[in-house]
Amino acid sequence: MADLPATARVVVIGGGAVGASSLYHLALKGWTDCVLLEKNELTSGSTWHAAGNVPTFSASWSVMNMQRYSTELYRDLGARVDYPMNYHVTGSLRLAHSRNRMMEFERVVGMGRYQGMDVSMVSVSDLKDRYPFLETHDLAGGLYDPYDGDIDPAQLTQALAKGARDLGARIVRFCPATGVRRDGGEWIVETPQGEIRCEVVVNAAGYRAQEIGAMFGRFVPMVSMSHQYMLTDPIPELEAWSAEQGRKLPLLRDVDSSYYLRQEKFGLNLGP
Ligand SMILES: Cc1cc2nc3c(=O)[nH]c(=O)nc-3n(C[C@H](O)[C@H](O)[C@H](O)COP(=O)(O)OP(=O)(O)OC[C@H]3O[C@@H](n4cnc5c(N)ncnc54)[C@H](O)[C@@H]3O)c2cc1C
């Protein structure tokens, strides 16, 4: 267990994907005097459970921009920090059941192209060509995103943590932040292992972010919701198709019916 430093420029609370990414990006910018506190093991929050889908699609410019950046980061992060990761870029098909949904996709395609991404509208017959198992009778068309894919979220977090550590940042596991107080224009973060004086605190406590916010007298407006997915057994037809094509099916996303369907080895992962 790493010793707790008495001071740091930044204390990040929470060692999931968001906390590890914050620490890594601070270190990349030269802010290496930073400490991440994780009350348990890294990735022990939501991150460990995530299906790991990595979209670029969003109706919001800034969210799309962040997601686009993530796909670029993940492409060579493993090599850059010397931590191999499972990152599959399979592309995705987003289904439209109505003309209105097609209009929404057309707007997103325009936004994506302006951000330098080659996302495109696809016809019903294109959908069938790219995804032969698809029933298309009630579809108006769709959107193809060649950058979509999936990543192992635990490996991603460990890679970001390694990158941050290699640059000089510190991670203290099994060390919860239990309180915080203001002193002389700085923050004192309290833990069972002692206190850290710092300039800035990053709240990356995931579904416990509200508890951390309360330590600062702030209300973090959020609700925690459960999210489940199911995995099927291997499907012989899918295994045969993958062997013939030498690739996985693209991820399927259907917001009108509210599900995603991803090939996981030779079975399927179905999530809401
Ligand atoms: C079943 C499922 C499927 C999902 N699928 C996807 C997907 O396909 N794609 C996608 O992008 N997202 C997906 N998500 C969402 C994704 O998992 C979360 O958005 C993401 O992991 C949140 O990361 P985080 O770092 O904010 O939080 P967390 O991973 O929850 O990390 C917070 C950390 O803070 C620590 N902590 C809390 N309180 C303290 C404290 N007082 N002191 C120190 N440490 C503390 C916790 O122990 C935890 O490790 C899915 C989630 C679930 C549950």
mmCIF file of C-alpha atoms and ligand atoms in Angstrom:
data_model
loop_
_atom_site.group_PDB
_atom_site.id
_atom_site.type_symbol
_atom_site.label_atom_id
_atom_site.label_comp_id
_atom_site.label_asym_id
_atom_site.label_seq_id
_atom_site.Cartn_x
_atom_site.Cartn_y
_atom_site.Cartn_z
ATOM 1 C CA MET A 1 0.000 0.000 0.000
ATOM 2 C CA ALA A 2 1.449 3.403 -1.037
ATOM 3 C CA ASP A 3 2.151 5.919 1.755
ATOM 4 C CA LEU A 4 -0.148 8.904 1.893
ATOM 5 C CA PRO A 5 1.658 12.138 0.952
ATOM 6 C CA ALA A 6 1.006 15.157 3.202
ATOM 7 C CA THR A 7 0.457 17.524 0.259
ATOM 8 C CA ALA A 8 -0.533 17.399 -3.406
ATOM 9 C CA ARG A 9 -1.668 19.878 -6.007
ATOM 10 C CA VAL A 10 -4.780 17.835 -6.835
ATOM 11 C CA VAL A 11 -6.551 15.005 -5.017
ATOM 12 C CA VAL A 12 -8.795 12.846 -7.211
ATOM 13 C CA ILE A 13 -11.401 10.899 -5.224
ATOM 14 C CA GLY A 14 -12.365 7.639 -6.963
ATOM 15 C CA GLY A 15 -10.406 5.073 -8.961
ATOM 16 C CA GLY A 16 -12.839 4.166 -11.755
ATOM 17 C CA ALA A 17 -12.437 5.022 -15.446
ATOM 18 C CA VAL A 18 -13.185 8.708 -14.801
ATOM 19 C CA GLY A 19 -10.797 9.164 -11.852
ATOM 20 C CA ALA A 20 -7.951 7.290 -13.571
ATOM 21 C CA SER A 21 -8.510 9.273 -16.774
ATOM 22 C CA SER A 22 -8.498 12.566 -14.834
ATOM 23 C CA LEU A 23 -5.215 11.623 -13.145
ATOM 24 C CA TYR A 24 -3.645 10.538 -16.456
ATOM 25 C CA HIS A 25 -4.681 13.700 -18.290
ATOM 26 C CA LEU A 26 -3.489 15.938 -15.444
ATOM 27 C CA ALA A 27 -0.116 14.153 -15.538
ATOM 28 C CA LEU A 28 0.051 14.480 -19.343
ATOM 29 C CA LYS A 29 -0.325 18.250 -18.907
ATOM 30 C CA GLY A 30 2.560 18.264 -16.427
ATOM 31 C CA TRP A 31 0.449 18.207 -13.250
ATOM 32 C CA THR A 32 2.242 15.194 -11.787
ATOM 33 C CA ASP A 33 1.963 16.244 -8.133
ATOM 34 C CA CYS A 34 -1.482 14.640 -7.988
ATOM 35 C CA VAL A 35 -2.871 11.823 -5.843
ATOM 36 C CA LEU A 36 -5.813 9.530 -6.522
ATOM 37 C CA LEU A 37 -7.604 8.031 -3.509
ATOM 38 C CA GLU A 38 -9.601 4.848 -4.027
ATOM 39 C CA LYS A 39 -11.472 3.406 -1.080
ATOM 40 C CA ASN A 40 -11.249 -0.100 -2.482
ATOM 41 C CA GLU A 41 -9.414 -1.600 -5.477
ATOM 42 C CA LEU A 42 -9.200 0.314 -8.793
ATOM 43 C CA THR A 43 -12.303 -0.327 -10.975
ATOM 44 C CA SER A 44 -14.347 -1.643 -8.037
ATOM 45 C CA GLY A 45 -17.270 0.735 -8.792
ATOM 46 C CA SER A 46 -19.470 0.831 -11.929
ATOM 47 C CA THR A 47 -16.440 0.602 -14.189
ATOM 48 C CA TRP A 48 -15.903 -3.057 -13.431
ATOM 49 C CA HIS A 49 -19.454 -3.897 -14.596
ATOM 50 C CA ALA A 50 -19.564 -1.812 -17.775
ATOM 51 C CA ALA A 51 -20.291 -3.529 -21.082
ATOM 52 C CA GLY A 52 -17.570 -1.292 -22.482
ATOM 53 C CA ASN A 53 -19.330 -0.010 -25.588
ATOM 54 C CA VAL A 54 -17.438 2.969 -27.016
ATOM 55 C CA PRO A 55 -19.765 5.107 -29.178
ATOM 56 C CA THR A 56 -19.072 8.395 -30.928
ATOM 57 C CA PHE A 57 -22.761 9.119 -31.643
ATOM 58 C CA SER A 58 -24.386 11.919 -29.703
ATOM 59 C CA ALA A 59 -26.965 14.615 -30.358
ATOM 60 C CA SER A 60 -24.675 16.970 -28.386
ATOM 61 C CA TRP A 61 -21.630 18.509 -30.078
ATOM 62 C CA SER A 62 -19.463 18.482 -26.941
ATOM 63 C CA VAL A 63 -20.360 14.919 -25.907
ATOM 64 C CA MET A 64 -19.623 13.728 -29.450
ATOM 65 C CA ASN A 65 -16.317 15.589 -29.354
ATOM 66 C CA MET A 66 -15.319 13.905 -26.069
ATOM 67 C CA GLN A 67 -16.359 10.497 -27.360
ATOM 68 C CA ARG A 68 -14.437 11.051 -30.604
ATOM 69 C CA TYR A 69 -11.369 11.974 -28.537
ATOM 70 C CA SER A 70 -11.799 8.765 -26.495
ATOM 71 C CA THR A 71 -11.786 6.557 -29.599
ATOM 72 C CA GLU A 72 -8.566 8.264 -30.736
ATOM 73 C CA LEU A 73 -7.017 7.893 -27.265
ATOM 74 C CA TYR A 74 -7.925 4.199 -26.930
ATOM 75 C CA ARG A 75 -6.478 3.365 -30.350
ATOM 76 C CA ASP A 76 -2.878 3.747 -29.184
ATOM 77 C CA LEU A 77 -3.106 4.039 -25.387
ATOM 78 C CA GLY A 78 -2.037 0.416 -24.835
ATOM 79 C CA ALA A 79 1.157 0.924 -26.837
ATOM 80 C CA ARG A 80 1.789 4.383 -25.398
ATOM 81 C CA VAL A 81 1.680 3.254 -21.764
ATOM 82 C CA ASP A 82 2.817 -0.326 -22.436
ATOM 83 C CA TYR A 83 -0.351 -1.952 -21.119
ATOM 84 C CA PRO A 84 -2.040 -4.165 -23.755
ATOM 85 C CA MET A 85 -5.830 -3.849 -23.875
ATOM 86 C CA ASN A 86 -8.741 -5.514 -25.625
ATOM 87 C CA TYR A 87 -10.199 -2.771 -27.821
ATOM 88 C CA HIS A 88 -12.320 -3.904 -30.774
ATOM 89 C CA VAL A 89 -13.421 -1.387 -33.397
ATOM 90 C CA THR A 90 -16.382 -3.185 -34.961
ATOM 91 C CA GLY A 91 -18.414 -0.235 -36.222
ATOM 92 C CA SER A 92 -22.086 0.082 -35.344
ATOM 93 C CA LEU A 93 -25.458 0.311 -37.004
ATOM 94 C CA ARG A 94 -28.083 2.541 -35.441
ATOM 95 C CA LEU A 95 -31.605 1.637 -36.531
ATOM 96 C CA ALA A 96 -34.317 4.144 -37.449
ATOM 97 C CA HIS A 97 -37.941 3.036 -37.277
ATOM 98 C CA SER A 98 -39.308 6.346 -38.561
ATOM 99 C CA ARG A 99 -38.604 9.285 -40.844
ATOM 100 C CA ASN A 100 -38.220 11.498 -37.754
ATOM 101 C CA ARG A 101 -35.441 9.264 -36.445
ATOM 102 C CA MET A 102 -33.757 9.444 -39.875
ATOM 103 C CA MET A 103 -33.846 13.246 -39.658
ATOM 104 C CA GLU A 104 -32.167 13.104 -36.243
ATOM 105 C CA PHE A 105 -29.466 10.812 -37.689
ATOM 106 C CA GLU A 106 -28.946 13.157 -40.666
ATOM 107 C CA ARG A 107 -28.224 16.000 -38.237
ATOM 108 C CA VAL A 108 -25.757 13.836 -36.283
ATOM 109 C CA VAL A 109 -24.040 12.708 -39.512
ATOM 110 C CA GLY A 110 -23.530 16.385 -40.431
ATOM 111 C CA MET A 111 -22.105 17.123 -36.990
ATOM 112 C CA GLY A 112 -19.842 14.049 -37.130
ATOM 113 C CA ARG A 113 -18.490 14.997 -40.548
ATOM 114 C CA TYR A 114 -17.721 18.494 -39.249
ATOM 115 C CA GLN A 115 -15.668 16.792 -36.509
ATOM 116 C CA GLY A 116 -13.781 14.841 -39.186
ATOM 117 C CA MET A 117 -15.632 11.538 -38.834
ATOM 118 C CA ASP A 118 -16.872 9.494 -41.750
ATOM 119 C CA VAL A 119 -20.262 8.510 -40.270
ATOM 120 C CA SER A 120 -22.965 7.913 -42.877
ATOM 121 C CA MET A 121 -26.660 7.278 -43.471
ATOM 122 C CA VAL A 122 -27.510 3.777 -44.683
ATOM 123 C CA SER A 123 -30.535 2.419 -46.533
ATOM 124 C CA VAL A 124 -32.552 -0.601 -45.437
ATOM 125 C CA SER A 125 -30.778 -2.823 -47.990
ATOM 126 C CA ASP A 126 -27.368 -1.540 -46.761
ATOM 127 C CA LEU A 127 -28.412 -2.526 -43.241
ATOM 128 C CA LYS A 128 -29.205 -6.044 -44.398
ATOM 129 C CA ASP A 129 -25.878 -6.292 -46.267
ATOM 130 C CA ARG A 130 -23.890 -5.226 -43.218
ATOM 131 C CA TYR A 131 -25.982 -7.279 -40.762
ATOM 132 C CA PRO A 132 -27.467 -10.336 -42.492
ATOM 133 C CA PHE A 133 -29.351 -11.521 -39.370
ATOM 134 C CA LEU A 134 -31.419 -8.318 -39.246
ATOM 135 C CA GLU A 135 -35.214 -8.281 -39.705
ATOM 136 C CA THR A 136 -35.826 -5.045 -41.640
ATOM 137 C CA HIS A 137 -39.587 -4.914 -42.411
ATOM 138 C CA ASP A 138 -40.282 -2.052 -39.954
ATOM 139 C CA LEU A 139 -37.115 0.007 -40.541
ATOM 140 C CA ALA A 140 -36.705 3.304 -42.409
ATOM 141 C CA GLY A 141 -32.896 3.073 -42.600
ATOM 142 C CA GLY A 142 -30.057 3.779 -40.211
ATOM 143 C CA LEU A 143 -26.700 5.313 -39.404
ATOM 144 C CA TYR A 144 -23.328 3.595 -39.775
ATOM 145 C CA ASP A 145 -20.556 4.606 -37.387
ATOM 146 C CA PRO A 146 -17.254 2.945 -38.370
ATOM 147 C CA TYR A 147 -15.524 4.114 -35.155
ATOM 148 C CA ASP A 148 -17.868 2.421 -32.661
ATOM 149 C CA GLY A 149 -16.585 -0.565 -30.728
ATOM 150 C CA ASP A 150 -15.947 -2.001 -27.306
ATOM 151 C CA ILE A 151 -13.150 -1.964 -24.774
ATOM 152 C CA ASP A 152 -12.394 -3.861 -21.581
ATOM 153 C CA PRO A 153 -13.156 -1.140 -18.987
ATOM 154 C CA ALA A 154 -10.984 -2.668 -16.248
ATOM 155 C CA GLN A 155 -7.986 -2.911 -18.582
ATOM 156 C CA LEU A 156 -8.613 0.647 -19.764
ATOM 157 C CA THR A 157 -8.616 1.942 -16.177
ATOM 158 C CA GLN A 158 -5.448 0.019 -15.311
ATOM 159 C CA ALA A 159 -3.768 1.373 -18.467
ATOM 160 C CA LEU A 160 -4.699 4.961 -17.561
ATOM 161 C CA ALA A 161 -3.474 4.348 -13.998
ATOM 162 C CA LYS A 162 -0.172 2.949 -15.263
ATOM 163 C CA GLY A 163 0.272 5.900 -17.616
ATOM 164 C CA ALA A 164 -0.384 8.323 -14.743
ATOM 165 C CA ARG A 165 1.974 6.504 -12.355
ATOM 166 C CA ASP A 166 4.739 6.351 -14.990
ATOM 167 C CA LEU A 167 4.479 10.136 -15.340
ATOM 168 C CA GLY A 168 4.844 10.594 -11.568
ATOM 169 C CA ALA A 169 1.266 10.768 -10.256
ATOM 170 C CA ARG A 170 0.355 8.648 -7.225
ATOM 171 C CA ILE A 171 -2.470 6.256 -6.488
ATOM 172 C CA VAL A 172 -3.405 5.197 -2.964
ATOM 173 C CA ARG A 173 -5.817 2.254 -2.881
ATOM 174 C CA PHE A 174 -7.934 1.056 0.049
ATOM 175 C CA CYS A 175 -7.983 4.633 1.315
ATOM 176 C CA PRO A 176 -11.422 6.312 1.458
ATOM 177 C CA ALA A 177 -11.859 10.071 1.623
ATOM 178 C CA THR A 178 -13.936 10.478 4.776
ATOM 179 C CA GLY A 179 -14.197 14.249 5.040
ATOM 180 C CA VAL A 180 -12.899 17.543 3.749
ATOM 181 C CA ARG A 181 -12.367 20.976 5.235
ATOM 182 C CA ARG A 182 -11.080 24.365 4.085
ATOM 183 C CA ASP A 183 -7.884 25.778 5.600
ATOM 184 C CA GLY A 184 -6.027 28.903 4.460
ATOM 185 C CA GLY A 185 -7.411 28.801 0.910
ATOM 186 C CA GLU A 186 -6.606 25.105 0.485
ATOM 187 C CA TRP A 187 -8.464 21.841 1.016
ATOM 188 C CA ILE A 188 -7.618 19.258 3.651
ATOM 189 C CA VAL A 189 -8.846 15.817 2.573
ATOM 190 C CA GLU A 190 -9.323 13.471 5.523
ATOM 191 C CA THR A 191 -8.730 9.710 5.327
ATOM 192 C CA PRO A 192 -8.187 6.932 7.917
ATOM 193 C CA GLN A 193 -4.495 6.968 6.877
ATOM 194 C CA GLY A 194 -4.049 10.690 7.515
ATOM 195 C CA GLU A 195 -4.732 13.994 5.772
ATOM 196 C CA ILE A 196 -3.660 15.532 2.436
ATOM 197 C CA ARG A 197 -3.486 19.293 1.892
ATOM 198 C CA CYS A 198 -4.243 20.255 -1.739
ATOM 199 C CA GLU A 199 -5.335 23.073 -4.050
ATOM 200 C CA VAL A 200 -8.032 21.199 -5.973
ATOM 201 C CA VAL A 201 -10.230 18.160 -5.328
ATOM 202 C CA VAL A 202 -11.757 16.188 -8.230
ATOM 203 C CA ASN A 203 -14.944 14.327 -7.355
ATOM 204 C CA ALA A 204 -14.789 11.112 -9.430
ATOM 205 C CA ALA A 205 -16.672 8.916 -6.982
ATOM 206 C CA GLY A 206 -19.193 7.645 -9.560
ATOM 207 C CA TYR A 207 -22.510 6.676 -7.990
ATOM 208 C CA ARG A 208 -21.113 7.915 -4.653
ATOM 209 C CA ALA A 209 -20.401 11.399 -6.055
ATOM 210 C CA GLN A 210 -23.344 12.807 -4.113
ATOM 211 C CA GLU A 211 -21.739 11.697 -0.818
ATOM 212 C CA ILE A 212 -18.487 13.442 -1.753
ATOM 213 C CA GLY A 213 -20.393 16.561 -2.853
ATOM 214 C CA ALA A 214 -22.103 16.656 0.547
ATOM 215 C CA MET A 215 -18.657 16.838 2.228
ATOM 216 C CA PHE A 216 -18.284 20.207 0.439
ATOM 217 C CA GLY A 217 -21.812 21.295 1.337
ATOM 218 C CA ARG A 218 -22.785 20.855 -2.332
ATOM 219 C CA PHE A 219 -25.774 18.975 -3.713
ATOM 220 C CA VAL A 220 -24.779 16.901 -6.760
ATOM 221 C CA PRO A 221 -27.997 16.421 -8.789
ATOM 222 C CA MET A 222 -27.911 12.748 -9.760
ATOM 223 C CA VAL A 223 -29.737 9.456 -9.357
ATOM 224 C CA SER A 224 -28.150 6.018 -9.371
ATOM 225 C CA MET A 225 -29.890 3.465 -11.555
ATOM 226 C CA SER A 226 -29.207 -0.221 -12.004
ATOM 227 C CA HIS A 227 -28.233 -1.364 -15.487
ATOM 228 C CA GLN A 228 -28.146 -5.006 -16.498
ATOM 229 C CA TYR A 229 -27.170 -6.913 -19.592
ATOM 230 C CA MET A 230 -27.404 -10.561 -20.570
ATOM 231 C CA LEU A 231 -25.010 -12.823 -22.465
ATOM 232 C CA THR A 232 -26.188 -15.702 -24.643
ATOM 233 C CA ASP A 233 -24.473 -19.034 -25.232
ATOM 234 C CA PRO A 234 -22.492 -19.350 -28.495
ATOM 235 C CA ILE A 235 -24.763 -19.317 -31.582
ATOM 236 C CA PRO A 236 -23.567 -21.732 -34.324
ATOM 237 C CA GLU A 237 -24.847 -19.528 -37.201
ATOM 238 C CA LEU A 238 -22.951 -16.541 -35.792
ATOM 239 C CA GLU A 239 -19.784 -18.577 -35.347
ATOM 240 C CA ALA A 240 -20.039 -19.778 -38.972
ATOM 241 C CA TRP A 241 -20.633 -16.222 -40.264
ATOM 242 C CA SER A 242 -17.686 -14.838 -38.261
ATOM 243 C CA ALA A 243 -15.380 -17.607 -39.508
ATOM 244 C CA GLU A 244 -16.416 -16.918 -43.109
ATOM 245 C CA GLN A 245 -16.147 -13.115 -42.834
ATOM 246 C CA GLY A 246 -13.123 -13.023 -40.508
ATOM 247 C CA ARG A 247 -14.720 -10.351 -38.312
ATOM 248 C CA LYS A 248 -17.366 -9.610 -35.694
ATOM 249 C CA LEU A 249 -20.802 -8.216 -36.428
ATOM 250 C CA PRO A 250 -21.121 -4.451 -36.005
ATOM 251 C CA LEU A 251 -22.742 -3.364 -32.763
ATOM 252 C CA LEU A 252 -26.485 -2.870 -33.234
ATOM 253 C CA ARG A 253 -28.211 0.007 -31.481
ATOM 254 C CA ASP A 254 -31.972 0.497 -31.539
ATOM 255 C CA VAL A 255 -33.085 3.496 -29.512
ATOM 256 C CA ASP A 256 -36.722 3.202 -30.616
ATOM 257 C CA SER A 257 -36.984 -0.266 -29.050
ATOM 258 C CA SER A 258 -34.273 0.633 -26.485
ATOM 259 C CA TYR A 259 -31.568 -2.016 -26.722
ATOM 260 C CA TYR A 260 -28.027 -2.657 -27.893
ATOM 261 C CA LEU A 261 -26.854 -6.005 -29.220
ATOM 262 C CA ARG A 262 -23.166 -6.811 -29.420
ATOM 263 C CA GLN A 263 -21.312 -9.880 -30.566
ATOM 264 C CA GLU A 264 -19.399 -11.299 -27.605
ATOM 265 C CA LYS A 265 -17.155 -14.102 -28.843
ATOM 266 C CA PHE A 266 -19.738 -16.212 -30.753
ATOM 267 C CA GLY A 267 -22.730 -15.238 -28.623
ATOM 268 C CA LEU A 268 -24.581 -11.955 -28.111
ATOM 269 C CA ASN A 269 -24.612 -9.340 -25.363
ATOM 270 C CA LEU A 270 -28.042 -7.697 -25.042
ATOM 271 C CA GLY A 271 -28.353 -4.535 -22.971
ATOM 272 C CA PRO A 272 -31.034 -1.882 -22.469
HETATM 273 C C1 LIG B 1 -23.989 -3.138 -16.384
HETATM 274 C C2 LIG B 1 -23.377 -1.837 -16.855
HETATM 275 C C3 LIG B 1 -23.074 -1.664 -18.207
HETATM 276 C C4 LIG B 1 -22.508 -0.465 -18.651
HETATM 277 N N1 LIG B 1 -22.173 -0.352 -19.969
HETATM 278 C C5 LIG B 1 -21.531 0.758 -20.408
HETATM 279 C C6 LIG B 1 -21.079 0.845 -21.757
HETATM 280 O O1 LIG B 1 -21.282 -0.065 -22.542
HETATM 281 N N2 LIG B 1 -20.412 1.966 -22.148
HETATM 282 C C7 LIG B 1 -20.185 3.007 -21.268
HETATM 283 O O2 LIG B 1 -19.558 4.014 -21.666
HETATM 284 N N3 LIG B 1 -20.637 2.951 -19.981
HETATM 285 C C8 LIG B 1 -21.281 1.859 -19.541
HETATM 286 N N4 LIG B 1 -21.707 1.780 -18.242
HETATM 287 C C9 LIG B 1 -21.516 2.957 -17.397
HETATM 288 C C10 LIG B 1 -20.080 3.021 -16.880
HETATM 289 O O3 LIG B 1 -19.781 1.823 -16.200
HETATM 290 C C11 LIG B 1 -19.933 4.210 -15.918
HETATM 291 O O4 LIG B 1 -20.415 5.393 -16.507
HETATM 292 C C12 LIG B 1 -18.471 4.437 -15.557
HETATM 293 O O5 LIG B 1 -17.840 3.221 -15.211
HETATM 294 C C13 LIG B 1 -18.399 5.415 -14.405
HETATM 295 O O6 LIG B 1 -17.049 5.525 -14.031
HETATM 296 P P1 LIG B 1 -16.675 6.376 -12.773
HETATM 297 O O7 LIG B 1 -15.187 6.360 -12.679
HETATM 298 O O8 LIG B 1 -17.379 7.693 -12.832
HETATM 299 O O9 LIG B 1 -17.363 5.622 -11.536
HETATM 300 P P2 LIG B 1 -16.987 4.257 -10.792
HETATM 301 O O10 LIG B 1 -16.437 3.234 -11.702
HETATM 302 O O11 LIG B 1 -18.185 3.877 -9.980
HETATM 303 O O12 LIG B 1 -15.793 4.693 -9.856
HETATM 304 C C14 LIG B 1 -15.978 5.448 -8.688
HETATM 305 C C15 LIG B 1 -14.954 4.967 -7.692
HETATM 306 O O13 LIG B 1 -14.994 5.835 -6.576
HETATM 307 C C16 LIG B 1 -14.707 5.060 -5.425
HETATM 308 N N5 LIG B 1 -15.163 5.803 -4.266
HETATM 309 C C17 LIG B 1 -16.446 6.093 -3.921
HETATM 310 N N6 LIG B 1 -16.466 6.802 -2.780
HETATM 311 C C18 LIG B 1 -15.165 6.994 -2.415
HETATM 312 C C19 LIG B 1 -14.537 7.652 -1.320
HETATM 313 N N7 LIG B 1 -15.241 8.260 -0.339
HETATM 314 N N8 LIG B 1 -13.182 7.649 -1.253
HETATM 315 C C20 LIG B 1 -12.433 7.022 -2.221
HETATM 316 N N9 LIG B 1 -12.993 6.367 -3.260
HETATM 317 C C21 LIG B 1 -14.335 6.361 -3.356
HETATM 318 C C22 LIG B 1 -15.460 3.758 -5.673
HETATM 319 O O14 LIG B 1 -14.952 2.692 -4.888
HETATM 320 C C23 LIG B 1 -15.243 3.561 -7.164
HETATM 321 O O15 LIG B 1 -14.131 2.723 -7.437
HETATM 322 C C24 LIG B 1 -22.267 0.603 -17.748
HETATM 323 C C25 LIG B 1 -22.572 0.428 -16.389
HETATM 324 C C26 LIG B 1 -23.110 -0.777 -15.940
HETATM 325 C C27 LIG B 1 -23.404 -0.929 -14.471
#
